[in-house]
Amino acid sequence: MKITGTTRLAGIIGWPVSHSRSPLLHGFWLDETGIDGAYLPLPVKPDHIEQALRALPVLGFQGCNLTVPHKQTALAVVDRVDPLARRIGAINTIVVTPDGSLGGTNTDAFGFRENLREAAPQWKPNAGPAVILGAGGAARAVIVALSDAGAAEIRMVNRTLKRAEAVAGDLATPQTRITIHSWEEVGAVQRQAGLLVNATSLGMVGEPPLILDLSLLPLSAPVVDIVYVPLETELLAAARRRGHPVVDGLGMLLHQGRPGFEAWFGESVQVTERLRTAMLATLAPVR
Ligand code: ATR
């Protein structure tokens, strides 16, 4: 990559940001497309987020991604938030418009949906209730994606029931019913389900594994894990042994980057096998 006087700039703002794979992802696409652009890691402390975001147009940035801990706070700073991001309650992508204002969106739901479409093309929203484990930011994006795809029933399992109630209150619609369940019910809620998604951090390297009895889940139901380190979680291994279609979390990470890249650098990009292989090489779990 060569930086010139006309290089278009974007980056990812987080604190810390050194763990983020987004510079590698966007760097791959920049190399592949040959665009005169650069995507930088931008470590910004929580107290400085407003200053940093307001500086983006001043410094000539096209926009940025946001990661922990800024996804919610940035929503209150930007000038416009699209309805999807407002429902999710967080933004992960900012686009600077020509008048210097900031538009915020959330591409996690898009990433989830595209990954599911690609890895489990046979899945249909009317296949049966979707079981979602978790009620954090990731679960909210998954629920919005499924609801917008036309899922009629979502069964949410979470340790903290109050949190799940708040999510259901925010995201249930006349078309999408959301029921709330404790972990004691995690076996029973799989009955007649059409999809199971782990949107908790369980199974991630350094976290407890997610060991589920999948015996009541219909074999046609895809099992999705949003965890991508390790790529093959215990949940996915168990689902594979039973013969379920399985969907790992790497594709969601890769697809969620596409809308930002397209907005900042003006070219559409794809998630190819070559990209997956390049990213996989950087994801070796440290155990
Ligand atoms: P993210 O933004 O990635 O979704 P988060 O908002 O911290 O992260 O949410 C993490 C999810 O994993 C939550 O659903 C959390 O359950 P609680 O709402 O009860 O905290 C779930 N989670 C994390 N560790 C867990 C554990 N040991 N057992 C059960 N659930 C866990």
PDB file of C-alpha atoms and ligand atoms in Angstrom:
ATOM      1  CA  MET A   1       0.000   0.000   0.000  1.00  0.00           C
ATOM      2  CA  LYS A   2       1.241   3.440  -0.936  1.00  0.00           C
ATOM      3  CA  ILE A   3      -0.077   6.544   0.855  1.00  0.00           C
ATOM      4  CA  THR A   4      -0.401   9.553  -1.416  1.00  0.00           C
ATOM      5  CA  GLY A   5      -1.717  13.076  -1.057  1.00  0.00           C
ATOM      6  CA  THR A   6      -5.124  11.919  -2.239  1.00  0.00           C
ATOM      7  CA  THR A   7      -5.455   8.699  -0.224  1.00  0.00           C
ATOM      8  CA  ARG A   8      -9.002   8.242   1.083  1.00  0.00           C
ATOM      9  CA  LEU A   9      -9.035   7.580   4.828  1.00  0.00           C
ATOM     10  CA  ALA A  10     -11.188   5.469   7.125  1.00  0.00           C
ATOM     11  CA  GLY A  11     -10.483   3.517  10.298  1.00  0.00           C
ATOM     12  CA  ILE A  12     -11.784   1.829  13.398  1.00  0.00           C
ATOM     13  CA  ILE A  13     -12.225   3.631  16.709  1.00  0.00           C
ATOM     14  CA  GLY A  14     -12.067   1.553  19.871  1.00  0.00           C
ATOM     15  CA  TRP A  15     -10.429   1.417  23.305  1.00  0.00           C
ATOM     16  CA  PRO A  16      -8.439  -0.723  23.108  1.00  0.00           C
ATOM     17  CA  VAL A  17      -8.367  -1.278  19.366  1.00  0.00           C
ATOM     18  CA  SER A  18      -5.250  -3.395  18.892  1.00  0.00           C
ATOM     19  CA  HIS A  19      -7.258  -6.659  18.969  1.00  0.00           C
ATOM     20  CA  SER A  20      -9.481  -5.578  16.067  1.00  0.00           C
ATOM     21  CA  ARG A  21      -9.311  -7.544  12.814  1.00  0.00           C
ATOM     22  CA  SER A  22     -10.966  -4.764  10.827  1.00  0.00           C
ATOM     23  CA  PRO A  23      -7.670  -3.156   9.641  1.00  0.00           C
ATOM     24  CA  LEU A  24      -6.674  -6.533   8.155  1.00  0.00           C
ATOM     25  CA  LEU A  25     -10.097  -7.004   6.582  1.00  0.00           C
ATOM     26  CA  HIS A  26     -10.249  -3.584   4.940  1.00  0.00           C
ATOM     27  CA  GLY A  27      -6.528  -3.754   4.102  1.00  0.00           C
ATOM     28  CA  PHE A  28      -7.231  -6.974   2.194  1.00  0.00           C
ATOM     29  CA  TRP A  29     -10.005  -5.344   0.179  1.00  0.00           C
ATOM     30  CA  LEU A  30      -7.913  -2.202  -0.465  1.00  0.00           C
ATOM     31  CA  ASP A  31      -5.090  -4.373  -1.830  1.00  0.00           C
ATOM     32  CA  GLU A  32      -7.505  -6.436  -3.878  1.00  0.00           C
ATOM     33  CA  THR A  33      -9.279  -3.463  -5.446  1.00  0.00           C
ATOM     34  CA  GLY A  34      -6.137  -1.325  -5.792  1.00  0.00           C
ATOM     35  CA  ILE A  35      -8.025   1.671  -4.384  1.00  0.00           C
ATOM     36  CA  ASP A  36      -5.932   4.606  -3.155  1.00  0.00           C
ATOM     37  CA  GLY A  37      -7.197   4.237   0.424  1.00  0.00           C
ATOM     38  CA  ALA A  38      -6.046   3.479   3.948  1.00  0.00           C
ATOM     39  CA  TYR A  39      -7.882   2.034   6.953  1.00  0.00           C
ATOM     40  CA  LEU A  40      -6.287   2.766  10.323  1.00  0.00           C
ATOM     41  CA  PRO A  41      -6.656   1.555  13.909  1.00  0.00           C
ATOM     42  CA  LEU A  42      -7.631   4.625  15.976  1.00  0.00           C
ATOM     43  CA  PRO A  43      -7.369   4.124  19.755  1.00  0.00           C
ATOM     44  CA  VAL A  44      -9.705   6.665  21.398  1.00  0.00           C
ATOM     45  CA  LYS A  45     -10.521   6.785  25.122  1.00  0.00           C
ATOM     46  CA  PRO A  46     -14.222   6.833  26.074  1.00  0.00           C
ATOM     47  CA  ASP A  47     -13.980  10.458  27.299  1.00  0.00           C
ATOM     48  CA  HIS A  48     -12.724  11.594  23.900  1.00  0.00           C
ATOM     49  CA  ILE A  49     -15.227   9.919  21.594  1.00  0.00           C
ATOM     50  CA  GLU A  50     -17.203  13.061  20.746  1.00  0.00           C
ATOM     51  CA  GLN A  51     -14.033  15.055  19.971  1.00  0.00           C
ATOM     52  CA  ALA A  52     -12.701  12.212  17.835  1.00  0.00           C
ATOM     53  CA  LEU A  53     -15.903  11.821  15.829  1.00  0.00           C
ATOM     54  CA  ARG A  54     -16.216  15.566  15.235  1.00  0.00           C
ATOM     55  CA  ALA A  55     -12.619  15.553  13.988  1.00  0.00           C
ATOM     56  CA  LEU A  56     -13.364  12.998  11.243  1.00  0.00           C
ATOM     57  CA  PRO A  57     -14.685  15.501   8.666  1.00  0.00           C
ATOM     58  CA  VAL A  58     -12.084  18.083   9.726  1.00  0.00           C
ATOM     59  CA  LEU A  59      -9.295  15.608   8.990  1.00  0.00           C
ATOM     60  CA  GLY A  60     -10.835  14.512   5.717  1.00  0.00           C
ATOM     61  CA  PHE A  61     -11.885  11.019   6.823  1.00  0.00           C
ATOM     62  CA  GLN A  62     -14.642   9.305   4.834  1.00  0.00           C
ATOM     63  CA  GLY A  63     -15.904   7.664   8.019  1.00  0.00           C
ATOM     64  CA  CYS A  64     -15.089   4.921  10.485  1.00  0.00           C
ATOM     65  CA  ASN A  65     -16.129   1.750  12.236  1.00  0.00           C
ATOM     66  CA  LEU A  66     -16.728   1.656  15.979  1.00  0.00           C
ATOM     67  CA  THR A  67     -15.997  -1.089  18.423  1.00  0.00           C
ATOM     68  CA  VAL A  68     -16.074  -1.589  22.199  1.00  0.00           C
ATOM     69  CA  PRO A  69     -16.814   0.569  24.199  1.00  0.00           C
ATOM     70  CA  HIS A  70     -18.140   3.203  21.763  1.00  0.00           C
ATOM     71  CA  LYS A  71     -21.012   1.545  19.890  1.00  0.00           C
ATOM     72  CA  GLN A  72     -23.779   2.937  22.114  1.00  0.00           C
ATOM     73  CA  THR A  73     -22.262   6.293  23.107  1.00  0.00           C
ATOM     74  CA  ALA A  74     -21.470   7.228  19.501  1.00  0.00           C
ATOM     75  CA  LEU A  75     -25.151   6.838  18.635  1.00  0.00           C
ATOM     76  CA  ALA A  76     -25.855   9.929  20.738  1.00  0.00           C
ATOM     77  CA  VAL A  77     -23.090  11.949  19.050  1.00  0.00           C
ATOM     78  CA  VAL A  78     -23.732  11.515  15.324  1.00  0.00           C
ATOM     79  CA  ASP A  79     -26.122  13.774  13.389  1.00  0.00           C
ATOM     80  CA  ARG A  80     -28.297  11.006  11.925  1.00  0.00           C
ATOM     81  CA  VAL A  81     -28.962   7.420  12.959  1.00  0.00           C
ATOM     82  CA  ASP A  82     -30.811   5.151  10.569  1.00  0.00           C
ATOM     83  CA  PRO A  83     -33.923   3.364  11.893  1.00  0.00           C
ATOM     84  CA  LEU A  84     -32.241  -0.057  11.896  1.00  0.00           C
ATOM     85  CA  ALA A  85     -29.357   1.127  14.087  1.00  0.00           C
ATOM     86  CA  ARG A  86     -31.790   2.891  16.378  1.00  0.00           C
ATOM     87  CA  ARG A  87     -33.695  -0.356  16.916  1.00  0.00           C
ATOM     88  CA  ILE A  88     -30.470  -2.235  17.619  1.00  0.00           C
ATOM     89  CA  GLY A  89     -29.426   0.586  19.956  1.00  0.00           C
ATOM     90  CA  ALA A  90     -25.869   0.857  18.690  1.00  0.00           C
ATOM     91  CA  ILE A  91     -23.895   2.031  15.654  1.00  0.00           C
ATOM     92  CA  ASN A  92     -20.788   0.350  14.264  1.00  0.00           C
ATOM     93  CA  THR A  93     -20.330   2.375  11.063  1.00  0.00           C
ATOM     94  CA  ILE A  94     -20.161   6.122  10.435  1.00  0.00           C
ATOM     95  CA  VAL A  95     -20.177   7.779   7.038  1.00  0.00           C
ATOM     96  CA  VAL A  96     -19.104  11.416   6.690  1.00  0.00           C
ATOM     97  CA  THR A  97     -21.357  13.217   4.219  1.00  0.00           C
ATOM     98  CA  PRO A  98     -20.143  16.004   1.891  1.00  0.00           C
ATOM     99  CA  ASP A  99     -21.593  18.691   4.193  1.00  0.00           C
ATOM    100  CA  GLY A 100     -19.390  17.371   7.021  1.00  0.00           C
ATOM    101  CA  SER A 101     -22.191  15.749   9.023  1.00  0.00           C
ATOM    102  CA  LEU A 102     -22.036  12.235  10.449  1.00  0.00           C
ATOM    103  CA  GLY A 103     -24.469   9.432   9.610  1.00  0.00           C
ATOM    104  CA  GLY A 104     -24.511   6.340  11.824  1.00  0.00           C
ATOM    105  CA  THR A 105     -25.635   2.847  10.925  1.00  0.00           C
ATOM    106  CA  ASN A 106     -25.274  -0.694  12.178  1.00  0.00           C
ATOM    107  CA  THR A 107     -24.100  -3.371   9.761  1.00  0.00           C
ATOM    108  CA  ASP A 108     -24.104  -6.330  12.190  1.00  0.00           C
ATOM    109  CA  ALA A 109     -27.634  -7.390  11.212  1.00  0.00           C
ATOM    110  CA  PHE A 110     -26.613  -7.263   7.524  1.00  0.00           C
ATOM    111  CA  GLY A 111     -23.492  -9.307   8.344  1.00  0.00           C
ATOM    112  CA  PHE A 112     -25.524 -11.931  10.178  1.00  0.00           C
ATOM    113  CA  ARG A 113     -28.109 -12.197   7.407  1.00  0.00           C
ATOM    114  CA  GLU A 114     -25.570 -12.396   4.580  1.00  0.00           C
ATOM    115  CA  ASN A 115     -23.537 -15.014   6.431  1.00  0.00           C
ATOM    116  CA  LEU A 116     -26.647 -17.105   7.033  1.00  0.00           C
ATOM    117  CA  ARG A 117     -27.761 -16.683   3.428  1.00  0.00           C
ATOM    118  CA  GLU A 118     -24.374 -17.828   2.177  1.00  0.00           C
ATOM    119  CA  ALA A 119     -23.682 -20.669   4.636  1.00  0.00           C
ATOM    120  CA  ALA A 120     -27.244 -22.031   5.056  1.00  0.00           C
ATOM    121  CA  PRO A 121     -29.045 -21.038   1.842  1.00  0.00           C
ATOM    122  CA  GLN A 122     -31.784 -23.581   2.482  1.00  0.00           C
ATOM    123  CA  TRP A 123     -32.961 -21.783   5.652  1.00  0.00           C
ATOM    124  CA  LYS A 124     -36.278 -19.948   5.379  1.00  0.00           C
ATOM    125  CA  PRO A 125     -37.679 -17.460   7.912  1.00  0.00           C
ATOM    126  CA  ASN A 126     -40.880 -19.520   8.122  1.00  0.00           C
ATOM    127  CA  ALA A 127     -38.987 -22.749   8.948  1.00  0.00           C
ATOM    128  CA  GLY A 128     -40.050 -22.517  12.603  1.00  0.00           C
ATOM    129  CA  PRO A 129     -39.235 -20.498  15.726  1.00  0.00           C
ATOM    130  CA  ALA A 130     -35.654 -19.200  15.988  1.00  0.00           C
ATOM    131  CA  VAL A 131     -33.862 -19.867  19.286  1.00  0.00           C
ATOM    132  CA  ILE A 132     -31.445 -17.065  20.215  1.00  0.00           C
ATOM    133  CA  LEU A 133     -29.050 -17.511  23.113  1.00  0.00           C
ATOM    134  CA  GLY A 134     -28.109 -14.146  24.619  1.00  0.00           C
ATOM    135  CA  ALA A 135     -29.545 -10.654  25.009  1.00  0.00           C
ATOM    136  CA  GLY A 136     -26.524  -8.381  24.495  1.00  0.00           C
ATOM    137  CA  GLY A 137     -25.653  -6.133  21.579  1.00  0.00           C
ATOM    138  CA  ALA A 138     -24.938  -9.033  19.262  1.00  0.00           C
ATOM    139  CA  ALA A 139     -28.255 -10.717  20.103  1.00  0.00           C
ATOM    140  CA  ARG A 140     -30.113  -7.478  19.355  1.00  0.00           C
ATOM    141  CA  ALA A 141     -28.569  -7.327  15.879  1.00  0.00           C
ATOM    142  CA  VAL A 142     -29.426 -11.000  15.240  1.00  0.00           C
ATOM    143  CA  ILE A 143     -33.026 -10.496  16.385  1.00  0.00           C
ATOM    144  CA  VAL A 144     -33.489  -7.428  14.175  1.00  0.00           C
ATOM    145  CA  ALA A 145     -32.043  -9.332  11.208  1.00  0.00           C
ATOM    146  CA  LEU A 146     -34.382 -12.288  11.744  1.00  0.00           C
ATOM    147  CA  SER A 147     -37.390 -10.096  12.396  1.00  0.00           C
ATOM    148  CA  ASP A 148     -36.758  -8.099   9.205  1.00  0.00           C
ATOM    149  CA  ALA A 149     -36.308 -11.366   7.298  1.00  0.00           C
ATOM    150  CA  GLY A 150     -39.826 -12.332   8.379  1.00  0.00           C
ATOM    151  CA  ALA A 151     -39.326 -14.635  11.376  1.00  0.00           C
ATOM    152  CA  ALA A 152     -42.635 -14.943  13.209  1.00  0.00           C
ATOM    153  CA  GLU A 153     -41.345 -16.260  16.544  1.00  0.00           C
ATOM    154  CA  ILE A 154     -38.098 -15.798  18.415  1.00  0.00           C
ATOM    155  CA  ARG A 155     -37.352 -17.695  21.604  1.00  0.00           C
ATOM    156  CA  MET A 156     -34.721 -15.807  23.568  1.00  0.00           C
ATOM    157  CA  VAL A 157     -32.706 -17.612  26.254  1.00  0.00           C
ATOM    158  CA  ASN A 158     -30.655 -15.469  28.631  1.00  0.00           C
ATOM    159  CA  ARG A 159     -29.076 -15.721  32.076  1.00  0.00           C
ATOM    160  CA  THR A 160     -30.308 -12.253  33.110  1.00  0.00           C
ATOM    161  CA  LEU A 161     -34.039 -12.325  32.429  1.00  0.00           C
ATOM    162  CA  LYS A 162     -34.498  -8.590  32.994  1.00  0.00           C
ATOM    163  CA  ARG A 163     -32.113  -7.883  30.152  1.00  0.00           C
ATOM    164  CA  ALA A 164     -34.004 -10.253  27.877  1.00  0.00           C
ATOM    165  CA  GLU A 165     -37.296  -8.566  28.836  1.00  0.00           C
ATOM    166  CA  ALA A 166     -35.877  -5.181  27.856  1.00  0.00           C
ATOM    167  CA  VAL A 167     -34.731  -6.539  24.475  1.00  0.00           C
ATOM    168  CA  ALA A 168     -38.107  -8.171  23.826  1.00  0.00           C
ATOM    169  CA  GLY A 169     -39.867  -4.929  24.798  1.00  0.00           C
ATOM    170  CA  ASP A 170     -37.741  -2.985  22.316  1.00  0.00           C
ATOM    171  CA  LEU A 171     -37.717  -5.418  19.407  1.00  0.00           C
ATOM    172  CA  ALA A 172     -40.983  -7.387  19.350  1.00  0.00           C
ATOM    173  CA  THR A 173     -43.282  -6.279  16.522  1.00  0.00           C
ATOM    174  CA  PRO A 174     -46.792  -7.268  15.441  1.00  0.00           C
ATOM    175  CA  GLN A 175     -45.090  -9.667  12.967  1.00  0.00           C
ATOM    176  CA  THR A 176     -42.435 -11.055  15.324  1.00  0.00           C
ATOM    177  CA  ARG A 177     -43.318 -12.509  18.727  1.00  0.00           C
ATOM    178  CA  ILE A 178     -40.427 -12.769  21.216  1.00  0.00           C
ATOM    179  CA  THR A 179     -40.661 -15.122  24.181  1.00  0.00           C
ATOM    180  CA  ILE A 180     -38.166 -15.202  27.060  1.00  0.00           C
ATOM    181  CA  HIS A 181     -36.676 -18.296  28.628  1.00  0.00           C
ATOM    182  CA  SER A 182     -34.166 -19.234  31.325  1.00  0.00           C
ATOM    183  CA  TRP A 183     -31.250 -21.594  30.675  1.00  0.00           C
ATOM    184  CA  GLU A 184     -33.224 -24.380  32.396  1.00  0.00           C
ATOM    185  CA  GLU A 185     -35.515 -24.322  29.364  1.00  0.00           C
ATOM    186  CA  VAL A 186     -32.767 -24.353  26.721  1.00  0.00           C
ATOM    187  CA  GLY A 187     -33.478 -27.976  25.784  1.00  0.00           C
ATOM    188  CA  ALA A 188     -37.263 -27.666  25.579  1.00  0.00           C
ATOM    189  CA  VAL A 189     -37.293 -24.422  23.540  1.00  0.00           C
ATOM    190  CA  GLN A 190     -35.513 -26.210  20.696  1.00  0.00           C
ATOM    191  CA  ARG A 191     -38.600 -28.309  20.008  1.00  0.00           C
ATOM    192  CA  GLN A 192     -39.790 -27.629  16.419  1.00  0.00           C
ATOM    193  CA  ALA A 193     -37.318 -24.757  16.091  1.00  0.00           C
ATOM    194  CA  GLY A 194     -36.068 -23.781  12.637  1.00  0.00           C
ATOM    195  CA  LEU A 195     -32.783 -22.162  13.704  1.00  0.00           C
ATOM    196  CA  LEU A 196     -30.493 -21.924  16.738  1.00  0.00           C
ATOM    197  CA  VAL A 197     -28.061 -19.036  17.206  1.00  0.00           C
ATOM    198  CA  ASN A 198     -25.474 -18.565  19.936  1.00  0.00           C
ATOM    199  CA  ALA A 199     -25.200 -14.799  20.439  1.00  0.00           C
ATOM    200  CA  THR A 200     -23.531 -15.056  23.867  1.00  0.00           C
ATOM    201  CA  SER A 201     -19.804 -14.948  24.479  1.00  0.00           C
ATOM    202  CA  LEU A 202     -19.889 -18.566  25.726  1.00  0.00           C
ATOM    203  CA  GLY A 203     -17.507 -20.735  23.733  1.00  0.00           C
ATOM    204  CA  MET A 204     -15.130 -17.885  22.916  1.00  0.00           C
ATOM    205  CA  VAL A 205     -11.500 -18.465  23.806  1.00  0.00           C
ATOM    206  CA  GLY A 206     -11.102 -17.578  27.497  1.00  0.00           C
ATOM    207  CA  GLU A 207     -14.843 -18.050  28.239  1.00  0.00           C
ATOM    208  CA  PRO A 208     -16.635 -21.196  29.443  1.00  0.00           C
ATOM    209  CA  PRO A 209     -17.645 -23.575  26.632  1.00  0.00           C
ATOM    210  CA  LEU A 210     -21.250 -23.806  25.480  1.00  0.00           C
ATOM    211  CA  ILE A 211     -22.326 -27.408  25.867  1.00  0.00           C
ATOM    212  CA  LEU A 212     -25.903 -27.947  24.772  1.00  0.00           C
ATOM    213  CA  ASP A 213     -28.115 -30.972  24.469  1.00  0.00           C
ATOM    214  CA  LEU A 214     -29.387 -30.580  20.904  1.00  0.00           C
ATOM    215  CA  SER A 215     -31.500 -33.733  20.903  1.00  0.00           C
ATOM    216  CA  LEU A 216     -34.832 -31.882  20.532  1.00  0.00           C
ATOM    217  CA  LEU A 217     -33.648 -29.616  17.708  1.00  0.00           C
ATOM    218  CA  PRO A 218     -34.979 -30.720  14.289  1.00  0.00           C
ATOM    219  CA  LEU A 219     -32.065 -31.862  12.104  1.00  0.00           C
ATOM    220  CA  SER A 220     -33.009 -29.419   9.357  1.00  0.00           C
ATOM    221  CA  ALA A 221     -32.366 -26.445  11.720  1.00  0.00           C
ATOM    222  CA  PRO A 222     -29.053 -24.655  11.065  1.00  0.00           C
ATOM    223  CA  VAL A 223     -26.896 -23.977  14.138  1.00  0.00           C
ATOM    224  CA  VAL A 224     -25.124 -20.614  14.028  1.00  0.00           C
ATOM    225  CA  ASP A 225     -22.367 -19.435  16.339  1.00  0.00           C
ATOM    226  CA  ILE A 226     -21.350 -15.792  16.246  1.00  0.00           C
ATOM    227  CA  VAL A 227     -18.143 -16.689  18.107  1.00  0.00           C
ATOM    228  CA  TYR A 228     -15.225 -16.940  15.650  1.00  0.00           C
ATOM    229  CA  VAL A 229     -12.259 -17.621  17.944  1.00  0.00           C
ATOM    230  CA  PRO A 230     -12.128 -20.575  17.864  1.00  0.00           C
ATOM    231  CA  LEU A 231     -13.855 -21.019  14.528  1.00  0.00           C
ATOM    232  CA  GLU A 232     -15.144 -24.487  15.403  1.00  0.00           C
ATOM    233  CA  THR A 233     -16.755 -24.044  18.838  1.00  0.00           C
ATOM    234  CA  GLU A 234     -17.979 -26.967  20.913  1.00  0.00           C
ATOM    235  CA  LEU A 235     -21.508 -25.984  19.922  1.00  0.00           C
ATOM    236  CA  LEU A 236     -20.721 -26.191  16.203  1.00  0.00           C
ATOM    237  CA  ALA A 237     -18.814 -29.456  16.650  1.00  0.00           C
ATOM    238  CA  ALA A 238     -21.811 -30.981  18.469  1.00  0.00           C
ATOM    239  CA  ALA A 239     -24.212 -29.717  15.795  1.00  0.00           C
ATOM    240  CA  ARG A 240     -21.996 -31.081  13.019  1.00  0.00           C
ATOM    241  CA  ARG A 241     -21.862 -34.509  14.694  1.00  0.00           C
ATOM    242  CA  ARG A 242     -25.660 -34.593  14.726  1.00  0.00           C
ATOM    243  CA  GLY A 243     -25.866 -33.560  11.075  1.00  0.00           C
ATOM    244  CA  HIS A 244     -27.192 -29.984  11.353  1.00  0.00           C
ATOM    245  CA  PRO A 245     -26.145 -27.356   8.817  1.00  0.00           C
ATOM    246  CA  VAL A 246     -23.555 -25.277  10.719  1.00  0.00           C
ATOM    247  CA  VAL A 247     -22.652 -21.605  10.274  1.00  0.00           C
ATOM    248  CA  ASP A 248     -19.503 -20.229  11.892  1.00  0.00           C
ATOM    249  CA  GLY A 249     -19.002 -16.647  13.052  1.00  0.00           C
ATOM    250  CA  LEU A 250     -16.227 -15.556  10.710  1.00  0.00           C
ATOM    251  CA  GLY A 251     -18.571 -14.813   7.817  1.00  0.00           C
ATOM    252  CA  MET A 252     -20.621 -12.383   9.934  1.00  0.00           C
ATOM    253  CA  LEU A 253     -17.465 -10.458  10.812  1.00  0.00           C
ATOM    254  CA  LEU A 254     -16.425 -10.282   7.157  1.00  0.00           C
ATOM    255  CA  HIS A 255     -19.828  -9.392   5.713  1.00  0.00           C
ATOM    256  CA  GLN A 256     -20.491  -6.634   8.285  1.00  0.00           C
ATOM    257  CA  GLY A 257     -17.485  -4.773   6.874  1.00  0.00           C
ATOM    258  CA  ARG A 258     -18.841  -4.588   3.333  1.00  0.00           C
ATOM    259  CA  PRO A 259     -21.303  -1.643   3.603  1.00  0.00           C
ATOM    260  CA  GLY A 260     -18.687   0.614   5.230  1.00  0.00           C
ATOM    261  CA  PHE A 261     -16.056  -0.199   2.627  1.00  0.00           C
ATOM    262  CA  GLU A 262     -18.512   0.506  -0.157  1.00  0.00           C
ATOM    263  CA  ALA A 263     -19.581   3.843   1.358  1.00  0.00           C
ATOM    264  CA  TRP A 264     -16.054   5.121   2.092  1.00  0.00           C
ATOM    265  CA  PHE A 265     -14.113   3.819  -0.867  1.00  0.00           C
ATOM    266  CA  GLY A 266     -16.841   3.632  -3.510  1.00  0.00           C
ATOM    267  CA  GLU A 267     -16.452   0.053  -4.628  1.00  0.00           C
ATOM    268  CA  SER A 268     -18.412  -3.043  -3.683  1.00  0.00           C
ATOM    269  CA  VAL A 269     -16.494  -6.009  -2.277  1.00  0.00           C
ATOM    270  CA  GLN A 270     -17.216  -9.679  -1.686  1.00  0.00           C
ATOM    271  CA  VAL A 271     -16.396 -12.298   0.908  1.00  0.00           C
ATOM    272  CA  THR A 272     -14.314 -14.800  -1.035  1.00  0.00           C
ATOM    273  CA  GLU A 273     -12.605 -18.031  -0.033  1.00  0.00           C
ATOM    274  CA  ARG A 274      -9.269 -16.233  -0.422  1.00  0.00           C
ATOM    275  CA  LEU A 275     -10.389 -13.597   2.106  1.00  0.00           C
ATOM    276  CA  ARG A 276     -11.620 -16.254   4.547  1.00  0.00           C
ATOM    277  CA  THR A 277      -8.290 -18.081   4.299  1.00  0.00           C
ATOM    278  CA  ALA A 278      -6.301 -14.873   4.829  1.00  0.00           C
ATOM    279  CA  MET A 279      -8.394 -13.931   7.871  1.00  0.00           C
ATOM    280  CA  LEU A 280      -8.322 -17.454   9.292  1.00  0.00           C
ATOM    281  CA  ALA A 281      -4.542 -17.322   9.384  1.00  0.00           C
ATOM    282  CA  THR A 282      -4.826 -14.386  11.808  1.00  0.00           C
ATOM    283  CA  LEU A 283      -7.374 -16.067  14.074  1.00  0.00           C
ATOM    284  CA  ALA A 284      -5.332 -18.922  15.557  1.00  0.00           C
ATOM    285  CA  PRO A 285      -6.734 -19.378  19.069  1.00  0.00           C
ATOM    286  CA  VAL A 286      -4.314 -18.777  21.923  1.00  0.00           C
ATOM    287  CA  ARG A 287      -5.118 -21.450  24.502  1.00  0.00           C
TER     288      ARG A 287
HETATM  289  P1  ATR B   1     -22.198  -8.448  22.965  1.00  0.00           P
HETATM  290  O1  ATR B   1     -22.312  -6.975  22.751  1.00  0.00           O
HETATM  291  O2  ATR B   1     -21.061  -9.090  22.239  1.00  0.00           O
HETATM  292  O3  ATR B   1     -23.487  -9.160  22.739  1.00  0.00           O
HETATM  293  P2  ATR B   1     -22.669  -8.397  25.789  1.00  0.00           P
HETATM  294  O4  ATR B   1     -23.611  -7.269  25.582  1.00  0.00           O
HETATM  295  O5  ATR B   1     -21.693  -8.326  26.929  1.00  0.00           O
HETATM  296  O6  ATR B   1     -21.778  -8.643  24.505  1.00  0.00           O
HETATM  297  O7  ATR B   1     -23.539  -9.736  25.917  1.00  0.00           O
HETATM  298  C1  ATR B   1     -22.998 -10.969  26.273  1.00  0.00           C
HETATM  299  C2  ATR B   1     -24.084 -12.045  26.297  1.00  0.00           C
HETATM  300  O8  ATR B   1     -23.480 -13.279  26.722  1.00  0.00           O
HETATM  301  C3  ATR B   1     -25.208 -11.769  27.290  1.00  0.00           C
HETATM  302  O9  ATR B   1     -26.403 -12.349  26.821  1.00  0.00           O
HETATM  303  C4  ATR B   1     -24.713 -12.517  28.534  1.00  0.00           C
HETATM  304  O10 ATR B   1     -25.751 -12.879  29.438  1.00  0.00           O
HETATM  305  P3  ATR B   1     -26.258 -11.800  30.554  1.00  0.00           P
HETATM  306  O11 ATR B   1     -27.153 -10.843  29.825  1.00  0.00           O
HETATM  307  O12 ATR B   1     -26.956 -12.627  31.547  1.00  0.00           O
HETATM  308  O13 ATR B   1     -25.008 -11.151  31.083  1.00  0.00           O
HETATM  309  C5  ATR B   1     -24.121 -13.748  27.907  1.00  0.00           C
HETATM  310  N1  ATR B   1     -23.135 -14.394  28.761  1.00  0.00           N
HETATM  311  C6  ATR B   1     -21.855 -14.026  28.963  1.00  0.00           C
HETATM  312  N2  ATR B   1     -21.235 -14.865  29.828  1.00  0.00           N
HETATM  313  C7  ATR B   1     -22.173 -15.778  30.197  1.00  0.00           C
HETATM  314  C8  ATR B   1     -22.164 -16.925  31.067  1.00  0.00           C
HETATM  315  N3  ATR B   1     -21.070 -17.285  31.742  1.00  0.00           N
HETATM  316  N4  ATR B   1     -23.307 -17.641  31.192  1.00  0.00           N
HETATM  317  C9  ATR B   1     -24.432 -17.298  30.516  1.00  0.00           C
HETATM  318  N5  ATR B   1     -24.491 -16.231  29.672  1.00  0.00           N
HETATM  319  C10 ATR B   1     -23.386 -15.485  29.509  1.00  0.00           C
END
